[in-house]
Coordinates of C-alpha atoms in Angstrom, one line a residue:
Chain A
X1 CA 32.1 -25.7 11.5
X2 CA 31.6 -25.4 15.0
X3 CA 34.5 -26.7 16.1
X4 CA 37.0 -23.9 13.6
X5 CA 34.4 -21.3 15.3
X6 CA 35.2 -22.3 18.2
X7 CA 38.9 -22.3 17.5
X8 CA 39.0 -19.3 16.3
X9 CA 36.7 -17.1 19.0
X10 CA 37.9 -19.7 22.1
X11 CA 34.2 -19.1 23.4
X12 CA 31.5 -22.0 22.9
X13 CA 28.3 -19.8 23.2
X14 CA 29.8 -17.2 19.8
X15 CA 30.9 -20.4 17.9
X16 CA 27.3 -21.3 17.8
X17 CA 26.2 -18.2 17.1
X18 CA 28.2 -17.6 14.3
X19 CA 27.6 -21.0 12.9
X20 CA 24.0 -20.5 13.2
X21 CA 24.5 -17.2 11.4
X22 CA 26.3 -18.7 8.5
X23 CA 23.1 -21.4 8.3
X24 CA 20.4 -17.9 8.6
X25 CA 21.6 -15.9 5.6
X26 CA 21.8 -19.2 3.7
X27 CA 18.2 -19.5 4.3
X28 CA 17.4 -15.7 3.7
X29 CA 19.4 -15.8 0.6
X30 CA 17.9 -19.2 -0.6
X31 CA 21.4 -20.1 -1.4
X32 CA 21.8 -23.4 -3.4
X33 CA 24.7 -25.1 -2.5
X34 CA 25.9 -27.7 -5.8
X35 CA 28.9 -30.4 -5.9
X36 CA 31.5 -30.7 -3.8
X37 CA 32.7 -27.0 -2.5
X38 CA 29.9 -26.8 -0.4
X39 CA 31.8 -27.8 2.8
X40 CA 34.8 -25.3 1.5
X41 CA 32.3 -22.9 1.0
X42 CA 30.9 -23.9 4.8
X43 CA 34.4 -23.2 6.7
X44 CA 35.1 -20.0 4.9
X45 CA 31.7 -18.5 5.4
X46 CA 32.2 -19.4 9.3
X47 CA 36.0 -18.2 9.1
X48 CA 34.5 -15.0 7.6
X49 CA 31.9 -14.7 10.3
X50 CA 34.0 -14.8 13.5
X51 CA 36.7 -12.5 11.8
X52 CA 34.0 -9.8 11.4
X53 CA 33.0 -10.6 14.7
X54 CA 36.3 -10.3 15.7
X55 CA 36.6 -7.0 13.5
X56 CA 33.6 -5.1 15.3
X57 CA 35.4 -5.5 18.9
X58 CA 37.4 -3.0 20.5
X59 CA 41.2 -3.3 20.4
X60 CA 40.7 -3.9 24.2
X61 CA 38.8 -6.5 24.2
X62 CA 40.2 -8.4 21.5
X63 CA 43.6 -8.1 23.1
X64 CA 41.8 -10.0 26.6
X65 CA 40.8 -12.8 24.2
X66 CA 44.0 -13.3 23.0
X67 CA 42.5 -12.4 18.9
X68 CA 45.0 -11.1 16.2
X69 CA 44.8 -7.0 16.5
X70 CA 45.9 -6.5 13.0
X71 CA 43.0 -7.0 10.4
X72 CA 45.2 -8.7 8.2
X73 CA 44.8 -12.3 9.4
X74 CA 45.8 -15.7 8.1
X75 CA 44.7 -16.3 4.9
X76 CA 45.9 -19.6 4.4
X77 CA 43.4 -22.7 3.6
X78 CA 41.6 -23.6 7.0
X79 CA 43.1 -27.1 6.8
X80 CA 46.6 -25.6 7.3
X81 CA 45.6 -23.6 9.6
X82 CA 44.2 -26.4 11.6
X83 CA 47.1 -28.1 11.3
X84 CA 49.4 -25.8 12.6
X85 CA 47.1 -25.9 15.9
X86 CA 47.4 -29.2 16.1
X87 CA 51.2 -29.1 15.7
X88 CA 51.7 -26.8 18.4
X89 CA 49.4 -28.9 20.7
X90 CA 51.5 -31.9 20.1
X91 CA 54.6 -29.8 20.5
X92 CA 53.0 -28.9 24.3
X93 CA 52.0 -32.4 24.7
X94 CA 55.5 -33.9 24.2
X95 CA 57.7 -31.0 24.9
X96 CA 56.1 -29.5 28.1
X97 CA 55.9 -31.2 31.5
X98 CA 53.2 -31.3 34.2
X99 CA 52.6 -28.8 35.9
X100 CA 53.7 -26.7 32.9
X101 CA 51.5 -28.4 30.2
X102 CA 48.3 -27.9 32.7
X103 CA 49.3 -24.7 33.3
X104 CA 49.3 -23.9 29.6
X105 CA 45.9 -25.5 29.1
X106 CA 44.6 -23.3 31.8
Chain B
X1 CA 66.5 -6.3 28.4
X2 CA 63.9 -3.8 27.0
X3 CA 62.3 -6.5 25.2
X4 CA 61.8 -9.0 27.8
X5 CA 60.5 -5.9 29.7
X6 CA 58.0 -5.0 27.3
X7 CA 56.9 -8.6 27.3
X8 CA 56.5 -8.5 30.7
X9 CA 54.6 -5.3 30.3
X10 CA 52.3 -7.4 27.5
X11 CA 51.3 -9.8 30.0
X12 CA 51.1 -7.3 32.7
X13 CA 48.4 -5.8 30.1
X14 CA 46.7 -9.1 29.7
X15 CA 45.7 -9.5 33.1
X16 CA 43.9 -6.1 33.3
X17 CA 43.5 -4.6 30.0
X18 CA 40.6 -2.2 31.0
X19 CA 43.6 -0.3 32.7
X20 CA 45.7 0.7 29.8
X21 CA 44.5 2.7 26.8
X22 CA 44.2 1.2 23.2
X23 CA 47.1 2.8 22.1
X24 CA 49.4 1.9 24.9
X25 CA 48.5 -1.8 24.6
X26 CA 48.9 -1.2 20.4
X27 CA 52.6 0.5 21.2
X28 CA 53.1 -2.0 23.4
X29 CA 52.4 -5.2 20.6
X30 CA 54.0 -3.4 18.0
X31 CA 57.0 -2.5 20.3
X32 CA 59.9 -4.4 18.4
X33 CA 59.6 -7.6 16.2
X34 CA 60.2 -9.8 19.2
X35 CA 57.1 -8.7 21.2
X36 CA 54.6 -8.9 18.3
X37 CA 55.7 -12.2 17.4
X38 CA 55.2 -13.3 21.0
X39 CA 51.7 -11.7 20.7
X40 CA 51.1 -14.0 17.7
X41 CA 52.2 -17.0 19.5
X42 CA 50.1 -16.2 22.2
X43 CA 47.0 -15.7 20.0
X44 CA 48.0 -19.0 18.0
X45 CA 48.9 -21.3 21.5
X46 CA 45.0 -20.1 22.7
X47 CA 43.5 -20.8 19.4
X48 CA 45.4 -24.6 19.6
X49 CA 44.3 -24.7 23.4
X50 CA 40.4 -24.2 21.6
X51 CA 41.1 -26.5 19.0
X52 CA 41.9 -28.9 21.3
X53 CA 39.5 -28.3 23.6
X54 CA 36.8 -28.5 20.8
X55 CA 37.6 -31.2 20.1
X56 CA 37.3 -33.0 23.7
X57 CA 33.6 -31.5 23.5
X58 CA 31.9 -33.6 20.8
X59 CA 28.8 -31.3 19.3
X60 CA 25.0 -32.6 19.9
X61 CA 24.4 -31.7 15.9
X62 CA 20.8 -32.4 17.2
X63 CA 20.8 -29.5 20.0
X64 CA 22.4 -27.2 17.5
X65 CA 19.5 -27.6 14.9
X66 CA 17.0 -27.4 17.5
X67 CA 18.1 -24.6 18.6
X68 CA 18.7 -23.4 15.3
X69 CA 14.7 -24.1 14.8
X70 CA 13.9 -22.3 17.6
X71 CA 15.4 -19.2 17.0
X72 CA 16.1 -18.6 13.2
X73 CA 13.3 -20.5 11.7
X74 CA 11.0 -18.7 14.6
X75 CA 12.3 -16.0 13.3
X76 CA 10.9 -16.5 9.7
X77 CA 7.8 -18.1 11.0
X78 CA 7.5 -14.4 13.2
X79 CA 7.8 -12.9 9.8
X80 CA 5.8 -15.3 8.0
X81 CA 3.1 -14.0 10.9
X82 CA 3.5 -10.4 9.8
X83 CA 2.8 -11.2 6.6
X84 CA 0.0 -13.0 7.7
X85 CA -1.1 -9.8 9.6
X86 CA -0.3 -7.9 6.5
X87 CA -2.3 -9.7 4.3
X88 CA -5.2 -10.2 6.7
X89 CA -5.1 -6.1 7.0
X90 CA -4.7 -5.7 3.6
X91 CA -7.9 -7.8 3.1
X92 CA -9.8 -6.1 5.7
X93 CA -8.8 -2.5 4.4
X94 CA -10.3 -4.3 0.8
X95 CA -13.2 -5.4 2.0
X96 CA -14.4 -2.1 3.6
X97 CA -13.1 -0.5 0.6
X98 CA -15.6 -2.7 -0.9
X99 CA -18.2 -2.2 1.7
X100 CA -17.9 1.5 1.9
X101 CA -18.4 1.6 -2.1
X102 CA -21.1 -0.3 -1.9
X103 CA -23.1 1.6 0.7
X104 CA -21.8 4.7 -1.1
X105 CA -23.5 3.4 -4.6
X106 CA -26.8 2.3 -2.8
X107 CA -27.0 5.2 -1.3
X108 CA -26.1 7.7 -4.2
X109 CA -28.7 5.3 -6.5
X110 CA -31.9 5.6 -4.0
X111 CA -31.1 8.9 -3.5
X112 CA -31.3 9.6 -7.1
X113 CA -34.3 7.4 -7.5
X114 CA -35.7 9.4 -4.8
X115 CA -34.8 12.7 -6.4
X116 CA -36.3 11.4 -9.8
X117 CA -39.7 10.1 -7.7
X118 CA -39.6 13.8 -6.1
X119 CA -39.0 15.0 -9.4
X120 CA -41.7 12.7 -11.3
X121 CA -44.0 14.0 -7.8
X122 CA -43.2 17.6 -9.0
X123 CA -43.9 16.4 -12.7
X124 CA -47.2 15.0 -11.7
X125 CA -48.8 18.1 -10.5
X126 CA -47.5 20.0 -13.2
X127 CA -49.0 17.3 -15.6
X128 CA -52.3 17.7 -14.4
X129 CA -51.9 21.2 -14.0
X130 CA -51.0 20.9 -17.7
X131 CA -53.9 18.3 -18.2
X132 CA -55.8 20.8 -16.5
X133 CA -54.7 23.6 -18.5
X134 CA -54.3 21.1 -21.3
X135 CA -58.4 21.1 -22.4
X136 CA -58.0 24.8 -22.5
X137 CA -55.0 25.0 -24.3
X138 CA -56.0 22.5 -26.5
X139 CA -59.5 24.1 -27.0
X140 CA -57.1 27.2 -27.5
X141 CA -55.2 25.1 -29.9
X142 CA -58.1 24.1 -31.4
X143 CA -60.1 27.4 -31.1
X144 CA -56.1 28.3 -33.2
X145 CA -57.1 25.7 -35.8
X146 CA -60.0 26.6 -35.8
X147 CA -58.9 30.2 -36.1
X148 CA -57.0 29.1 -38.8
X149 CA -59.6 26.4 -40.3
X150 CA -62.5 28.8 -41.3
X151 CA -65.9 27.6 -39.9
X152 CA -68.3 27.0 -42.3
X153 CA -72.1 27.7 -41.9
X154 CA -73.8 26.0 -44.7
X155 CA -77.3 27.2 -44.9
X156 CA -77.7 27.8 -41.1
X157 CA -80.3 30.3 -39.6
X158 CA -78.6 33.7 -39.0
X159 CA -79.9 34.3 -35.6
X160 CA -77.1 31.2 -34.9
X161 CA -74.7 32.0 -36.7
X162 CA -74.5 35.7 -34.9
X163 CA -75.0 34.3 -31.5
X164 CA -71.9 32.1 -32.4
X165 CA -69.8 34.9 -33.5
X166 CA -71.4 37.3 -31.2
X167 CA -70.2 35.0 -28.2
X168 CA -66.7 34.8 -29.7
X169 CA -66.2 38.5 -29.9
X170 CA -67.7 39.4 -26.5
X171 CA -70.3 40.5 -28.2
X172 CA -74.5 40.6 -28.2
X173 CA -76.9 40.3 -30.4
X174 CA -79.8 42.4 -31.0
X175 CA -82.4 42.0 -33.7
X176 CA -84.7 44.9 -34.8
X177 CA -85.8 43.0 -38.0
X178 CA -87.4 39.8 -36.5
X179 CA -87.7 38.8 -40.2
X180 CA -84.4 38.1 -40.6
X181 CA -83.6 35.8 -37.5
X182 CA -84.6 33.0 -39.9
X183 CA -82.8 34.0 -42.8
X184 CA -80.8 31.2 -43.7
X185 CA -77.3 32.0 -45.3
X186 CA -74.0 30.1 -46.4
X187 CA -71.0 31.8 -44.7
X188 CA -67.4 31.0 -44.2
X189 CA -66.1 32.3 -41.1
X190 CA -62.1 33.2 -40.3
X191 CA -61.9 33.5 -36.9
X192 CA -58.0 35.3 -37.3
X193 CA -60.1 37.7 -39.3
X194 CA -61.4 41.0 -36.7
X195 CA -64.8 41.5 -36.1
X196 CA -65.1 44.3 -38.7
X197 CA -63.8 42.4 -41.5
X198 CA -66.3 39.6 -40.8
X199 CA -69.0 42.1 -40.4
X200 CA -68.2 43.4 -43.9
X201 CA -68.0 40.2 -45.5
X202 CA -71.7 39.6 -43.8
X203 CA -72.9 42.8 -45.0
X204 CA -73.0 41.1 -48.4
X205 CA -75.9 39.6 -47.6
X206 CA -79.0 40.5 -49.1
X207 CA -81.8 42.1 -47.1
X208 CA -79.3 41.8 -43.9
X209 CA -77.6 45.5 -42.3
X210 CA -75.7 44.3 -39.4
X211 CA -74.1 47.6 -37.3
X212 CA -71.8 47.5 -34.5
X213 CA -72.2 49.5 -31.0
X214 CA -70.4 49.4 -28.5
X215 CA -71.2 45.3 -27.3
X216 CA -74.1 45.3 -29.2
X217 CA -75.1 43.5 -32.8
X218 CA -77.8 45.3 -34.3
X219 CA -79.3 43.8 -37.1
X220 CA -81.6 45.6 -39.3

């Protein structure tokens, strides 16, 4: 959970946040989480959180962070979406030389 | 040409946003297919720079419950506290509420004792003012009964029986015939009845003349 928050806002200190959020209304609410969608349920209620806290920024300052600007995001399964990140880090890694690939990190 | 230059603009923006208005930063992304697809790349190469990142930073799952402790379940526990207050308020207001009716019932039932021992006070004196009166009324209840039960003189000296009724009526008695004070007679007396129409039932008697002046009896 924290590490798709973190993904997904690029800041440590709003991952937790979020993630503690998501673990606060589950406690207000007295949810009961049964079988096995409970981690599914986890990851989407965490993807939800940091797009609403994505959604109450300014334009501005979502564009310096580098979010999506349109409110229509990805709404594929959070494993793909995962994925794809790690493909494109594996695409830097091999296809990007130093001082390129550090550069990109940076 | 004008793409790569609005691209160039795009990361000209990125440096220092705060300097270009929402909407020129929005024209600018949504310039031409080209630019906003760069955009997206850029959004999705920083979230694959976190991911990775992430990654590299293993999470203390221990840290992030304490701190989850310490803020959200302090949280509850502050409102768990306020309910606490609430309840001990609550139970404070009751209890005065309980007090306050209590006093207010002690006091509104002493006073009413009082009020009825005043009462009972005033009640007293008028009791034995009425005891007091009471003999008198009673002798006047009785002197009523008696008006109304007839006295009966059963072979009693007249000189008595006239100083009886005499006194009743206001009345003296004079004898001129000293023969007659002995004179013993049977007579039923109505006090309701006046003065005359005992006087005329008397003058039945034999040998007896019984006048009235002014205060006086005279008998003859």
């Amino acid at each position: 959970m924290i590490h798709l928050a973190r993904t997904l806002l690029h800041d440590d200190a709003e991952a937790q946040d979020v993630v503690q959020d998501v673990f606060a209304r589950l406690l207000e609410n007295e949810y009961q989480m049964t079988g096995n969608k409970t981690e599914a349920y986890l990851m989407s209620a965490v993807r939800n959180g940091c797009l609403n806290y994505i959604r109450k920024m300014q334009l501005r300052e979502r564009f310096k962070h580098l979010y999506p600007l349109d409110e229509a995001d990805d709404t594929r399964p959070i494993e793909e979406v995962l994925a794809d990140l790690d493909r494109i880090n594996a695409i830097v890694d091999d296809e990007i030389e130093e001082p390129q690939r550090t550069i990109f990190r940076l | 040409m004008e793409t790569n230059n609005n691209i160039d603009r795009l990361l000209a923006m990125l440096d220092h946003p705060e300097r270009y208005s929402e909407q020129e930063i929005m024209d600018t992304v949504n310039h031409d297919d080209e630019t906003r697809e760069f955009y997206r790349s850029l959004t999705q190469a920083a979230r694959a720079r976190s991911s990775q990142r992430s990654l590299s930073q293993p999470v203390d799952v221990d840290k992030a419950w304490e701190q989850f402790e310490q803020t959200h379940l302090a949280v509850q526990k502050h409102g768990h506290l306020w309910q606490r207050v609430a309840a001990a308020v609550l139970g404070v207001l009751m209890m005065s509420g309980i007090a306050w009716a209590t006093v207010y019932t002690v006091r509104h039932f002493t006073a009413t004792d009082q009020s009825k021992q005043t009462t009972e006070k005033v009640a007293t004196p008028s009791q034995t003012e009425a005891d007091a009166v009471g003999p008198r009324l009673g002798v006047a209840d009785t002197s009523t009964v008696e008006n109304e039960a007839p006295v009966v003189f059963d072979n009693t000296p007249l000189e008595q029986m006239l100083n009886e009724i005499a006194a009743y009526y206001g009345m003296t008695v004079e004898f001129q015939n000293e023969d007659v004070r002995n004179l013993r007679f049977h007579f039923v007396w109505n006090k309701g009845d006046g003065l005359e129409k005992v006087l005329e039932d008397m003058s039945h008697f034999e040998s007896v003349t019984i006048e009235q002046t002014d205060n006086r009896l005279i008998v003859q």
